[in-house]
CSV table of C-alpha atoms in Angstrom, one decimal:
chain,number,residue,atom,x,y,z
A,233,UNK,CA,-18.3,-17.8,10.1
A,234,UNK,CA,-15.2,-17.8,12.1
A,235,UNK,CA,-13.9,-21.1,13.4
A,236,UNK,CA,-13.6,-21.6,17.1
A,237,UNK,CA,-10.1,-22.1,18.5
A,238,UNK,CA,-9.9,-25.8,19.3
A,239,UNK,CA,-8.7,-27.3,22.6
A,240,UNK,CA,-5.3,-28.9,22.8
A,241,UNK,CA,-3.2,-30.9,25.2
A,242,UNK,CA,0.2,-29.2,24.7
A,243,UNK,CA,2.2,-29.0,27.9
A,244,UNK,CA,4.5,-26.2,29.1
A,245,UNK,CA,5.8,-25.1,32.5
A,246,UNK,CA,7.1,-21.7,33.2
A,247,UNK,CA,10.7,-22.6,32.3
A,248,UNK,CA,9.9,-24.2,28.9
A,249,UNK,CA,7.4,-21.4,28.1
A,250,UNK,CA,10.0,-18.8,28.8
A,251,UNK,CA,12.6,-20.6,26.8
A,252,UNK,CA,10.3,-21.0,23.8
A,253,UNK,CA,9.2,-17.4,23.8
A,254,UNK,CA,12.4,-15.6,25.0
A,255,UNK,CA,10.3,-14.4,27.9
A,256,UNK,CA,11.0,-13.8,31.6
A,257,UNK,CA,9.6,-15.7,34.5
A,258,UNK,CA,8.0,-12.9,36.5
A,259,UNK,CA,6.3,-15.0,39.2
A,260,UNK,CA,6.3,-18.6,40.2
A,261,UNK,CA,3.7,-20.7,42.0
A,262,UNK,CA,4.6,-22.1,45.4
A,263,UNK,CA,4.7,-25.5,43.8
A,264,UNK,CA,6.3,-26.2,40.4
A,265,UNK,CA,3.6,-27.2,38.0
A,266,UNK,CA,3.3,-28.1,34.3
A,267,UNK,CA,0.3,-26.7,32.5
A,268,UNK,CA,-1.5,-28.9,30.0
A,269,UNK,CA,-3.6,-27.3,27.3
A,270,UNK,CA,-3.0,-23.6,26.4
A,271,UNK,CA,-5.7,-21.2,25.2
A,272,UNK,CA,-6.3,-17.6,24.2
A,273,UNK,CA,-9.9,-17.6,25.5
A,274,UNK,CA,-10.4,-17.2,29.3
A,275,UNK,CA,-13.8,-19.0,28.9
A,276,UNK,CA,-12.0,-22.1,27.7
A,277,UNK,CA,-9.6,-22.3,30.6
A,278,UNK,CA,-9.8,-25.5,32.6
A,279,UNK,CA,-8.0,-26.3,35.9
A,280,UNK,CA,-4.3,-26.9,35.2
A,281,UNK,CA,-4.2,-25.2,31.8
A,282,UNK,CA,-2.4,-22.2,30.5
A,283,UNK,CA,-3.7,-18.8,29.2
A,284,UNK,CA,-2.0,-16.4,26.9
A,285,UNK,CA,-3.3,-12.9,26.8
A,286,UNK,CA,-3.5,-11.8,23.1
A,287,UNK,CA,-4.0,-8.2,22.4
A,288,UNK,CA,-5.9,-7.2,19.2
A,289,UNK,CA,-7.5,-4.1,17.7
A,290,UNK,CA,-10.8,-4.6,19.5
A,291,UNK,CA,-10.1,-6.9,22.4
A,292,UNK,CA,-7.2,-7.2,25.0
A,293,UNK,CA,-6.8,-10.6,26.6
A,294,UNK,CA,-5.0,-9.0,29.6
A,295,UNK,CA,-8.5,-7.8,30.7
A,296,UNK,CA,-9.3,-11.5,31.3
A,297,UNK,CA,-6.2,-12.7,33.1
A,298,UNK,CA,-7.8,-12.7,36.5
A,299,UNK,CA,-10.8,-14.6,35.1
A,300,UNK,CA,-8.4,-17.2,33.6
A,301,UNK,CA,-6.6,-17.6,37.0
A,302,UNK,CA,-10.0,-17.9,38.8
A,303,UNK,CA,-11.0,-20.7,36.3
A,304,UNK,CA,-7.8,-22.7,37.2
A,305,UNK,CA,-5.0,-21.5,34.9
A,306,UNK,CA,-1.7,-22.4,36.5
A,307,UNK,CA,0.4,-20.5,33.9
A,308,UNK,CA,-0.2,-17.2,32.2
A,309,UNK,CA,1.7,-15.4,29.4
A,310,UNK,CA,1.4,-11.7,29.4
A,311,UNK,CA,3.1,-8.6,28.1
A,312,UNK,CA,5.5,-6.9,30.4
A,313,UNK,CA,4.1,-5.8,33.8
A,314,UNK,CA,0.6,-6.8,32.9
A,315,UNK,CA,0.3,-10.0,34.9
A,316,UNK,CA,-1.4,-10.6,38.3
A,317,UNK,CA,0.6,-9.7,41.3
A,318,UNK,CA,-1.0,-11.8,44.1
A,319,UNK,CA,-2.4,-14.9,42.6
A,320,UNK,CA,-0.7,-18.3,43.0
A,321,UNK,CA,0.1,-18.7,39.3
A,322,UNK,CA,3.2,-18.9,37.1
A,323,UNK,CA,3.6,-15.7,35.1
A,324,UNK,CA,5.9,-15.4,32.0
A,325,UNK,CA,6.3,-11.9,30.6
A,326,UNK,CA,7.0,-11.5,26.9
A,327,UNK,CA,7.5,-8.6,24.6
A,328,UNK,CA,4.5,-9.5,22.3
A,329,UNK,CA,2.0,-12.2,23.1
A,330,UNK,CA,1.0,-12.8,19.5
A,331,UNK,CA,4.6,-13.6,18.6
A,332,UNK,CA,4.9,-15.7,21.8
A,333,UNK,CA,1.8,-17.6,20.7
A,334,UNK,CA,3.6,-18.6,17.5
A,335,UNK,CA,6.8,-19.4,19.4
A,336,UNK,CA,4.9,-21.8,21.7
A,337,UNK,CA,3.4,-23.6,18.6
A,338,UNK,CA,6.9,-23.9,17.0
A,339,UNK,CA,8.3,-25.4,20.2
A,340,UNK,CA,5.5,-27.9,20.4
A,341,UNK,CA,6.0,-28.8,16.7
A,342,UNK,CA,9.7,-29.3,17.2
A,343,UNK,CA,9.1,-31.6,20.1
A,344,UNK,CA,6.7,-33.6,18.0
A,345,UNK,CA,9.3,-33.9,15.2
A,346,UNK,CA,11.9,-35.2,17.6
A,347,UNK,CA,9.6,-37.8,19.0
A,348,UNK,CA,7.7,-38.9,15.8
A,349,UNK,CA,9.5,-40.9,13.2
A,350,UNK,CA,9.0,-39.5,9.7
A,351,UNK,CA,6.9,-36.6,10.9
A,352,UNK,CA,6.0,-34.3,8.0
A,353,UNK,CA,4.6,-30.8,7.9
A,354,UNK,CA,2.8,-29.7,4.7
A,355,UNK,CA,2.1,-25.9,4.2
A,356,UNK,CA,-0.4,-24.7,1.5
A,357,UNK,CA,-1.2,-21.2,0.3
A,358,UNK,CA,-2.5,-19.6,-2.9
A,359,UNK,CA,-4.9,-17.0,-4.1
A,360,UNK,CA,-7.6,-19.4,-4.9
A,361,UNK,CA,-8.4,-23.1,-4.1
A,362,UNK,CA,-6.2,-23.5,-1.1
A,363,UNK,CA,-8.9,-24.7,1.3
A,364,UNK,CA,-10.3,-27.3,-1.1
A,365,UNK,CA,-6.7,-28.4,-2.0
A,366,UNK,CA,-5.9,-28.6,1.7
A,367,UNK,CA,-8.9,-30.8,2.4
A,368,UNK,CA,-8.1,-33.2,-0.4
A,369,UNK,CA,-4.4,-33.4,0.5
A,370,UNK,CA,-5.2,-34.1,4.1
A,371,UNK,CA,-7.6,-36.9,3.2
A,372,UNK,CA,-5.0,-38.4,0.9
A,373,UNK,CA,-2.4,-38.3,3.7
A,374,UNK,CA,-4.9,-39.7,6.2
A,375,UNK,CA,-5.2,-42.7,4.0
A,376,UNK,CA,-1.4,-43.3,4.5
A,377,UNK,CA,-1.1,-42.4,8.2
A,378,UNK,CA,-2.7,-40.3,10.9
A,379,UNK,CA,-3.0,-36.7,9.7
A,380,UNK,CA,-3.9,-33.5,11.6
A,381,UNK,CA,-5.0,-30.5,9.5
A,382,UNK,CA,-6.2,-26.9,9.6
A,383,UNK,CA,-9.8,-26.5,10.7
A,384,UNK,CA,-12.1,-24.0,9.0
A,385,UNK,CA,-10.4,-20.7,8.5
A,386,UNK,CA,-7.7,-21.0,11.2
A,387,UNK,CA,-5.0,-20.0,8.7
A,388,UNK,CA,-3.6,-16.8,10.2
A,389,UNK,CA,-1.2,-15.8,13.0
A,390,UNK,CA,-3.9,-16.6,15.7
A,391,UNK,CA,-5.5,-19.6,14.1
A,392,UNK,CA,-2.5,-21.5,12.7
A,393,UNK,CA,-0.6,-21.8,16.1
A,394,UNK,CA,-3.9,-23.2,17.6
A,395,UNK,CA,-3.9,-25.9,14.9
A,396,UNK,CA,-0.2,-26.7,15.4
A,397,UNK,CA,-0.7,-27.0,19.2
A,398,UNK,CA,-3.3,-29.7,18.5
A,399,UNK,CA,-0.8,-32.1,16.8
A,400,UNK,CA,-0.5,-35.3,18.9
A,401,UNK,CA,2.2,-38.1,19.0
A,402,UNK,CA,0.0,-40.4,16.9
A,403,UNK,CA,0.0,-38.0,14.0
A,404,UNK,CA,2.5,-38.5,11.3
A,405,UNK,CA,1.3,-35.7,9.0
A,406,UNK,CA,0.3,-32.1,9.7
A,407,UNK,CA,-1.3,-30.1,6.9
A,408,UNK,CA,-1.5,-26.4,7.4
A,409,UNK,CA,-3.3,-23.8,5.3
A,410,UNK,CA,-1.7,-20.3,5.3
A,411,UNK,CA,-3.7,-17.2,4.5
A,412,UNK,CA,-2.4,-13.7,3.9
A,413,UNK,CA,-3.8,-10.2,4.4
A,414,UNK,CA,-0.7,-8.2,5.3
A,415,UNK,CA,3.0,-8.0,4.5
A,416,UNK,CA,5.1,-10.6,6.3
A,417,UNK,CA,2.3,-12.9,7.3
A,418,UNK,CA,3.3,-15.9,5.3
A,419,UNK,CA,6.9,-15.5,6.4
A,420,UNK,CA,5.7,-15.4,10.0
A,421,UNK,CA,3.6,-18.5,9.6
A,422,UNK,CA,6.4,-20.3,7.7
A,423,UNK,CA,8.7,-19.6,10.6
A,424,UNK,CA,6.3,-21.4,12.9
A,425,UNK,CA,5.6,-24.4,10.7
A,426,UNK,CA,9.1,-25.0,9.2
A,427,UNK,CA,7.4,-27.1,6.6
A,428,UNK,CA,8.8,-30.2,4.8
A,429,UNK,CA,6.6,-29.6,1.8
A,430,UNK,CA,5.2,-26.3,0.6
A,431,UNK,CA,2.6,-25.7,-2.1
A,432,UNK,CA,1.4,-22.5,-3.9
A,433,UNK,CA,-1.8,-23.3,-5.8
A,434,UNK,CA,-1.7,-20.0,-7.8
A,435,UNK,CA,-1.1,-16.3,-7.5
A,436,UNK,CA,-3.7,-13.6,-8.2
A,437,UNK,CA,-4.9,-10.3,-6.7
A,438,UNK,CA,-6.4,-11.8,-3.6
A,439,UNK,CA,-5.7,-9.6,-0.5
A,440,UNK,CA,-3.4,-7.5,-2.7
A,441,UNK,CA,-4.5,-4.3,-1.0
A,442,UNK,CA,-2.7,-5.3,2.1
A,443,UNK,CA,0.6,-6.1,0.5
A,444,UNK,CA,1.2,-3.4,-2.1
A,445,UNK,CA,-1.6,-3.9,-4.6
A,446,UNK,CA,-0.1,-5.8,-7.5
A,447,UNK,CA,0.2,-9.5,-8.5
A,448,UNK,CA,4.0,-9.2,-8.1
A,449,UNK,CA,3.5,-8.1,-4.5
A,450,UNK,CA,1.2,-11.0,-3.8
A,451,UNK,CA,3.7,-13.4,-5.5
A,452,UNK,CA,6.5,-12.1,-3.3
A,453,UNK,CA,4.5,-12.6,-0.1
A,454,UNK,CA,3.2,-16.1,-1.1
A,455,UNK,CA,6.7,-17.0,-2.1
A,456,UNK,CA,7.8,-16.9,1.5
A,457,UNK,CA,6.2,-20.3,1.9
A,458,UNK,CA,8.8,-21.8,-0.4
A,459,UNK,CA,11.6,-20.0,1.4
A,460,UNK,CA,10.4,-21.5,4.7
A,461,UNK,CA,10.9,-25.1,3.6
A,462,UNK,CA,13.4,-27.2,5.5
A,463,UNK,CA,16.8,-27.9,3.9
A,464,UNK,CA,15.8,-31.4,2.8
A,465,UNK,CA,12.2,-30.5,1.9
A,466,UNK,CA,10.2,-30.0,-1.4
A,467,UNK,CA,8.3,-27.2,-3.0
A,468,UNK,CA,5.2,-27.9,-5.1
A,469,UNK,CA,4.6,-25.3,-7.9
A,470,UNK,CA,1.8,-24.6,-10.4
A,471,UNK,CA,3.5,-25.2,-13.8
A,472,UNK,CA,0.8,-23.1,-15.5
A,473,UNK,CA,1.3,-20.0,-13.3
A,474,UNK,CA,4.2,-17.8,-14.4
A,475,UNK,CA,4.3,-16.0,-11.1
A,476,UNK,CA,4.5,-19.2,-9.1
A,477,UNK,CA,7.2,-20.6,-11.3
A,478,UNK,CA,9.2,-17.4,-11.0
A,479,UNK,CA,9.2,-17.7,-7.2
A,480,UNK,CA,10.1,-21.4,-7.5
A,481,UNK,CA,13.1,-20.6,-9.5
A,482,UNK,CA,14.5,-18.4,-6.7
A,483,UNK,CA,14.6,-21.4,-4.4
A,484,UNK,CA,17.9,-23.3,-4.5
A,485,UNK,CA,18.7,-26.7,-3.2
A,486,UNK,CA,15.1,-27.9,-2.7
A,487,UNK,CA,13.3,-30.5,-4.8
A,488,UNK,CA,10.7,-28.9,-7.0
A,489,UNK,CA,7.5,-30.9,-8.0
A,490,UNK,CA,5.3,-29.3,-10.6
A,491,UNK,CA,1.6,-29.8,-11.4
A,492,UNK,CA,-0.9,-28.4,-13.9
A,493,UNK,CA,-2.1,-28.7,-17.4
A,494,UNK,CA,1.4,-28.3,-18.9
A,495,UNK,CA,2.6,-31.5,-20.5
A,496,UNK,CA,5.9,-31.2,-18.8
A,497,UNK,CA,4.4,-31.0,-15.3
A,498,UNK,CA,5.4,-33.9,-12.9
A,499,UNK,CA,1.7,-34.4,-12.1
A,500,UNK,CA,-0.3,-33.4,-15.1
A,501,UNK,CA,-4.1,-32.9,-15.5
A,502,UNK,CA,-4.1,-34.5,-18.9
A,503,UNK,CA,-7.8,-34.4,-19.7
A,504,UNK,CA,-11.2,-33.9,-18.0
A,505,UNK,CA,-14.6,-35.2,-18.9
A,506,UNK,CA,-17.7,-33.6,-17.3
A,507,UNK,CA,-20.0,-36.2,-15.8
A,508,UNK,CA,-22.8,-34.1,-14.4
A,509,UNK,CA,-23.6,-30.8,-12.7
A,510,UNK,CA,-21.3,-31.7,-9.8
A,511,UNK,CA,-18.7,-34.2,-11.0
A,512,UNK,CA,-16.1,-34.9,-13.6
A,513,UNK,CA,-13.7,-37.6,-14.6
A,514,UNK,CA,-10.0,-36.6,-14.8
A,515,UNK,CA,-6.9,-38.2,-16.3
A,516,UNK,CA,-3.8,-37.6,-14.3
A,517,UNK,CA,-0.3,-38.4,-15.7
A,518,UNK,CA,2.4,-38.9,-13.0
A,519,UNK,CA,5.7,-39.0,-14.9
A,520,UNK,CA,4.3,-41.1,-17.7
A,521,UNK,CA,1.8,-43.2,-15.7
A,522,UNK,CA,-1.8,-42.3,-16.5
A,523,UNK,CA,-4.8,-43.0,-14.2
A,524,UNK,CA,-8.4,-42.0,-14.3
A,525,UNK,CA,-10.3,-40.7,-11.3
A,526,UNK,CA,-13.9,-39.6,-10.7
A,527,UNK,CA,-14.0,-36.2,-8.9
A,528,UNK,CA,-17.2,-35.3,-7.0
A,529,UNK,CA,-16.7,-31.5,-7.3
A,530,UNK,CA,-17.7,-29.4,-10.2
A,531,UNK,CA,-15.5,-27.4,-12.4
A,532,UNK,CA,-12.0,-27.2,-13.9
A,533,UNK,CA,-10.7,-25.3,-10.9
A,534,UNK,CA,-11.6,-28.3,-8.6
A,535,UNK,CA,-9.8,-30.6,-11.0
A,536,UNK,CA,-6.7,-28.5,-10.7
A,537,UNK,CA,-7.1,-28.4,-6.9
A,538,UNK,CA,-7.2,-32.2,-6.9
A,539,UNK,CA,-4.1,-32.3,-9.1
A,540,UNK,CA,-2.3,-30.0,-6.7
A,541,UNK,CA,-3.4,-32.0,-3.7
A,542,UNK,CA,-2.2,-35.3,-5.2
A,543,UNK,CA,1.2,-33.8,-6.2
A,544,UNK,CA,1.6,-32.4,-2.6
A,545,UNK,CA,0.5,-35.6,-0.9
A,546,UNK,CA,2.9,-37.7,-2.9
A,547,UNK,CA,5.7,-35.2,-2.2
A,548,UNK,CA,5.0,-35.7,1.5
A,549,UNK,CA,4.3,-39.5,1.6
A,550,UNK,CA,5.7,-41.0,-1.6
A,551,UNK,CA,3.6,-42.7,-4.3
A,552,UNK,CA,0.0,-43.3,-3.3
A,553,UNK,CA,-1.8,-46.3,-4.9
A,554,UNK,CA,-4.5,-45.4,-7.4
A,555,UNK,CA,-7.0,-47.6,-5.6
A,556,UNK,CA,-6.4,-45.6,-2.4
A,557,UNK,CA,-6.8,-42.3,-4.3
A,558,UNK,CA,-10.1,-43.5,-5.8
A,559,UNK,CA,-11.3,-44.6,-2.3
A,560,UNK,CA,-10.5,-41.2,-0.9
A,561,UNK,CA,-12.3,-39.4,-3.6
A,562,UNK,CA,-15.4,-41.4,-2.9
A,563,UNK,CA,-15.5,-39.7,0.6
A,564,UNK,CA,-14.9,-36.2,-0.6
A,565,UNK,CA,-17.8,-33.7,-0.4
A,566,UNK,CA,-17.7,-30.1,-1.5
A,567,UNK,CA,-17.3,-27.6,1.3
A,568,UNK,CA,-20.2,-25.2,2.1
A,569,UNK,CA,-19.6,-22.0,0.2
A,570,UNK,CA,-16.8,-23.4,-2.0
A,571,UNK,CA,-18.4,-24.5,-5.3
A,572,UNK,CA,-21.0,-26.7,-3.7
A,573,UNK,CA,-23.3,-27.5,-6.6
A,574,UNK,CA,-26.7,-29.0,-5.9
A,575,UNK,CA,-30.3,-28.9,-7.0
A,576,UNK,CA,-32.8,-27.0,-4.9
A,577,UNK,CA,-36.1,-27.9,-6.3
A,578,UNK,CA,-35.8,-27.1,-10.0
A,579,UNK,CA,-33.0,-24.6,-9.6
A,580,UNK,CA,-29.3,-25.6,-9.7
A,581,UNK,CA,-27.3,-23.6,-7.1
A,582,UNK,CA,-23.6,-23.1,-7.4
A,583,UNK,CA,-22.8,-22.0,-3.8
A,584,UNK,CA,-19.3,-20.4,-4.0
A,585,UNK,CA,-20.2,-17.6,-1.5
A,586,UNK,CA,-17.4,-18.1,1.0
A,587,UNK,CA,-14.9,-15.7,-0.6
A,588,UNK,CA,-13.9,-14.0,-3.9
A,589,UNK,CA,-11.1,-12.5,-5.9
A,590,UNK,CA,-10.6,-12.0,-9.6
A,591,UNK,CA,-9.1,-15.4,-10.3
A,592,UNK,CA,-11.7,-17.3,-8.3
A,593,UNK,CA,-14.6,-15.4,-9.8
A,594,UNK,CA,-13.4,-16.2,-13.3
A,595,UNK,CA,-13.1,-19.9,-12.4
A,596,UNK,CA,-16.6,-19.8,-10.9
A,597,UNK,CA,-18.0,-18.2,-14.0
A,598,UNK,CA,-16.4,-20.9,-16.1
A,599,UNK,CA,-18.1,-23.6,-14.0
A,600,UNK,CA,-21.4,-21.7,-14.3
A,601,UNK,CA,-21.0,-21.7,-18.1
A,602,UNK,CA,-20.2,-25.4,-18.0
A,603,UNK,CA,-23.2,-26.2,-15.8
A,604,UNK,CA,-25.5,-24.2,-18.1
A,605,UNK,CA,-24.3,-26.2,-21.2
A,606,UNK,CA,-25.2,-29.5,-19.4
A,607,UNK,CA,-28.9,-28.5,-19.6
A,608,UNK,CA,-31.7,-30.5,-18.0
A,609,UNK,CA,-31.0,-34.2,-18.2
A,610,UNK,CA,-33.1,-35.6,-21.0
A,611,UNK,CA,-34.6,-32.2,-21.8
A,612,UNK,CA,-32.1,-31.2,-24.4
A,613,UNK,CA,-31.9,-27.5,-23.4
A,614,UNK,CA,-29.4,-25.1,-21.9
A,615,UNK,CA,-30.1,-23.9,-18.4
A,616,UNK,CA,-30.4,-20.1,-18.1
A,617,UNK,CA,-27.3,-18.8,-16.3
A,618,UNK,CA,-27.7,-16.4,-13.4
A,619,UNK,CA,-24.9,-14.8,-11.4
A,620,UNK,CA,-25.4,-13.1,-8.0
A,621,UNK,CA,-22.1,-11.4,-7.3
A,622,UNK,CA,-20.8,-9.3,-4.5
A,623,UNK,CA,-17.7,-7.1,-4.1
A,624,UNK,CA,-14.2,-8.5,-4.2
A,625,UNK,CA,-12.6,-6.9,-1.2
A,626,UNK,CA,-8.9,-5.9,-0.4
A,627,UNK,CA,-7.8,-5.4,-4.0
A,628,UNK,CA,-6.2,-2.0,-3.4
A,629,UNK,CA,-5.8,0.4,-6.3
A,630,UNK,CA,-6.7,-2.2,-8.8
A,631,UNK,CA,-10.2,-2.7,-7.4
A,632,UNK,CA,-12.4,-0.7,-9.7
A,633,UNK,CA,-10.6,-1.9,-12.9
A,634,UNK,CA,-10.8,-5.5,-11.7
A,635,UNK,CA,-14.5,-5.3,-11.0
A,636,UNK,CA,-15.2,-3.9,-14.4
A,637,UNK,CA,-13.2,-6.7,-16.0
A,638,UNK,CA,-15.3,-9.3,-14.2
A,639,UNK,CA,-18.3,-7.7,-15.8
A,640,UNK,CA,-16.8,-8.5,-19.2
A,641,UNK,CA,-16.2,-12.1,-18.0
A,642,UNK,CA,-19.8,-12.4,-16.9
A,643,UNK,CA,-21.0,-11.6,-20.4
A,644,UNK,CA,-18.4,-14.0,-22.0
A,645,UNK,CA,-19.7,-16.8,-19.7
A,646,UNK,CA,-23.2,-16.5,-21.3
A,647,UNK,CA,-24.9,-15.1,-18.1
A,648,UNK,CA,-28.4,-13.9,-18.8
A,649,UNK,CA,-29.1,-12.2,-15.5
A,650,UNK,CA,-26.7,-10.6,-13.0
A,651,UNK,CA,-27.7,-9.4,-9.5
A,652,UNK,CA,-25.2,-7.2,-7.7
A,653,UNK,CA,-24.9,-7.2,-3.9
A,654,UNK,CA,-23.9,-3.5,-3.9
A,655,UNK,CA,-20.6,-1.7,-3.4
A,656,UNK,CA,-18.0,-2.2,-6.1
A,657,UNK,CA,-20.0,-5.1,-7.4
A,658,UNK,CA,-22.1,-2.5,-9.1
A,659,UNK,CA,-19.1,-1.9,-11.4
A,660,UNK,CA,-19.4,-5.6,-12.4
A,661,UNK,CA,-23.0,-5.2,-13.2
A,662,UNK,CA,-22.7,-2.0,-15.2
A,663,UNK,CA,-19.9,-3.5,-17.3
A,664,UNK,CA,-21.9,-6.6,-17.9
A,665,UNK,CA,-25.0,-4.5,-18.8
A,666,UNK,CA,-23.1,-2.7,-21.5
A,667,UNK,CA,-22.5,-6.1,-23.1
A,668,UNK,CA,-26.2,-7.1,-23.1
A,669,UNK,CA,-26.6,-8.8,-19.7
A,670,UNK,CA,-29.8,-8.0,-17.8
A,671,UNK,CA,-28.8,-6.6,-14.4
A,672,UNK,CA,-30.4,-5.9,-11.1
A,673,UNK,CA,-28.6,-3.6,-8.6
A,674,UNK,CA,-29.2,-4.5,-5.0
A,675,UNK,CA,-27.9,-2.5,-2.0
A,676,UNK,CA,-26.5,-5.5,-0.1
A,677,UNK,CA,-26.8,-9.3,0.2
A,678,UNK,CA,-30.1,-9.1,1.9
A,679,UNK,CA,-31.7,-7.1,-0.9
A,680,UNK,CA,-29.9,-9.4,-3.4
A,681,UNK,CA,-31.6,-12.3,-1.8
A,682,UNK,CA,-35.0,-10.7,-2.3
A,683,UNK,CA,-34.1,-10.0,-5.9
A,684,UNK,CA,-33.0,-13.6,-6.4
A,685,UNK,CA,-36.4,-14.9,-5.2
A,686,UNK,CA,-38.2,-12.5,-7.5
A,687,UNK,CA,-36.1,-13.1,-10.7
A,688,UNK,CA,-34.7,-16.6,-10.5
A,689,UNK,CA,-36.9,-19.0,-12.5
A,690,UNK,CA,-37.3,-22.8,-12.4
A,691,UNK,CA,-34.6,-24.4,-14.4
A,692,UNK,CA,-32.0,-21.7,-13.8
A,693,UNK,CA,-28.4,-22.4,-12.8
A,694,UNK,CA,-27.5,-19.8,-10.2
A,695,UNK,CA,-23.9,-18.8,-9.1
A,696,UNK,CA,-23.5,-17.0,-5.8
A,697,UNK,CA,-20.1,-15.5,-5.1
A,698,UNK,CA,-18.6,-12.7,-3.1
A,699,UNK,CA,-16.0,-11.8,-0.6
A,700,UNK,CA,-16.5,-13.0,2.9
A,701,UNK,CA,-17.6,-9.6,4.3
A,702,UNK,CA,-20.5,-9.4,1.9
A,703,UNK,CA,-22.4,-12.2,3.6
A,704,UNK,CA,-23.6,-13.7,0.3
A,705,UNK,CA,-24.5,-16.9,2.0
A,706,UNK,CA,-27.8,-15.1,2.8
A,707,UNK,CA,-28.7,-15.4,-0.9
A,708,UNK,CA,-27.9,-19.1,-0.9
A,709,UNK,CA,-30.1,-19.6,2.1
A,710,UNK,CA,-32.9,-17.7,0.6
A,711,UNK,CA,-32.8,-19.6,-2.6
A,712,UNK,CA,-32.7,-23.0,-0.9
A,713,UNK,CA,-35.5,-22.0,1.5
A,714,UNK,CA,-37.7,-20.8,-1.4
A,715,UNK,CA,-37.1,-24.1,-3.2
A,716,UNK,CA,-38.2,-26.0,-0.1
A,717,UNK,CA,-41.4,-24.0,0.4
A,718,UNK,CA,-42.2,-23.4,-3.3
A,719,UNK,CA,-43.7,-20.1,-2.3
A,720,UNK,CA,-42.2,-17.3,-4.4
A,721,UNK,CA,-44.2,-14.7,-2.5
A,722,UNK,CA,-42.8,-15.6,0.9
A,723,UNK,CA,-41.3,-12.6,2.7
A,724,UNK,CA,-37.7,-12.7,3.5
């Protein structure tokens, strides 16, 4: 489910590209040319554009330099002595093309800042909820002025520069999501973005295996987004999260805006009333001013994401009128795979299959418990709660313990049936079984989908959640297809 790299109209010639990247002009065209549009994919090259040869673990863009030139590239960026020797093309040699890709994005962003009055860059990270928060923040800012934002999962050292290069003169705001899977990644992304406002939604064990394995390690890495904020910028911190607030206290000379349930938070989620299986009404206090908003996404976690988004948007743009916020929320729809709650026939599906870590699974289970308590409208009964869970990957040495702890949370949430998608998710199931939950152990998501069709009953509320690599969307698709056909014996 990777997001395609979008096209852009960023312009560089050999000199500006070399200056931005610290590279060396190794070859010049016979005629000085400016390249418009830069891509990492030789198949996306158009006449007059630029190509940068990224080198990864499985693919090396240098293999496709000749194809890019044949397609019309007038500028190529390559690692030393890996460029074409005969073609009529500008060649800039750099030490590392991935770093150069980020440097080009930073140069483009700095040029945009110089030309655009009140230009503002917002950076968002966190162990859970960052994508939903990013979407709501971008929509709020779009209601103020033109806003460009991260698409899909373009939140790493390849994807984020691609988003940055797409910012145009008419945009006033740029909202960037930053992901993390290895040490130094957030710092590298922050050095590209140089944000005016930075938000950490929360800190948990997501991707902890790549940065040391503990919550403190994750907090240290995530905290780099605060350190990257410009001198006159603001940080936005979760007042309920001790790890986030500890990082915030290390940042001197920046304005700090807080959000959360805490009564002292600058933007406080004061109360929440559940309206239905996929909505709630929230009261938000902004420094003593209370307003009520209808939020069309299920769960307490979504309400906190909205609170974070509102705090961040107002840190970037100033106060936003309540009527504008209400109007924006009317257009918000849950993202596929991120707590998208809907009825499929007589079954309520909680599609949270996009990714998983201990904090986000606990939040999802809380939403499942809440959905079950709602019962069938007018029927006066509680829906049976079913959880179909896959492994939480990249947890490092804490993995087995964290999976077993989730099993306890499954039982506490009142889940009647748990289907495991294999791997360490079996540890969730076994811990839940010891506490009285009926369990089905499947080998993988495909087998879990078959088990779901066999065991899910009309009137059930079914949560599907797993890390990205599990492919748990197959379970969601099977449940939805089965509801459409009504044929429980249909072969998958």
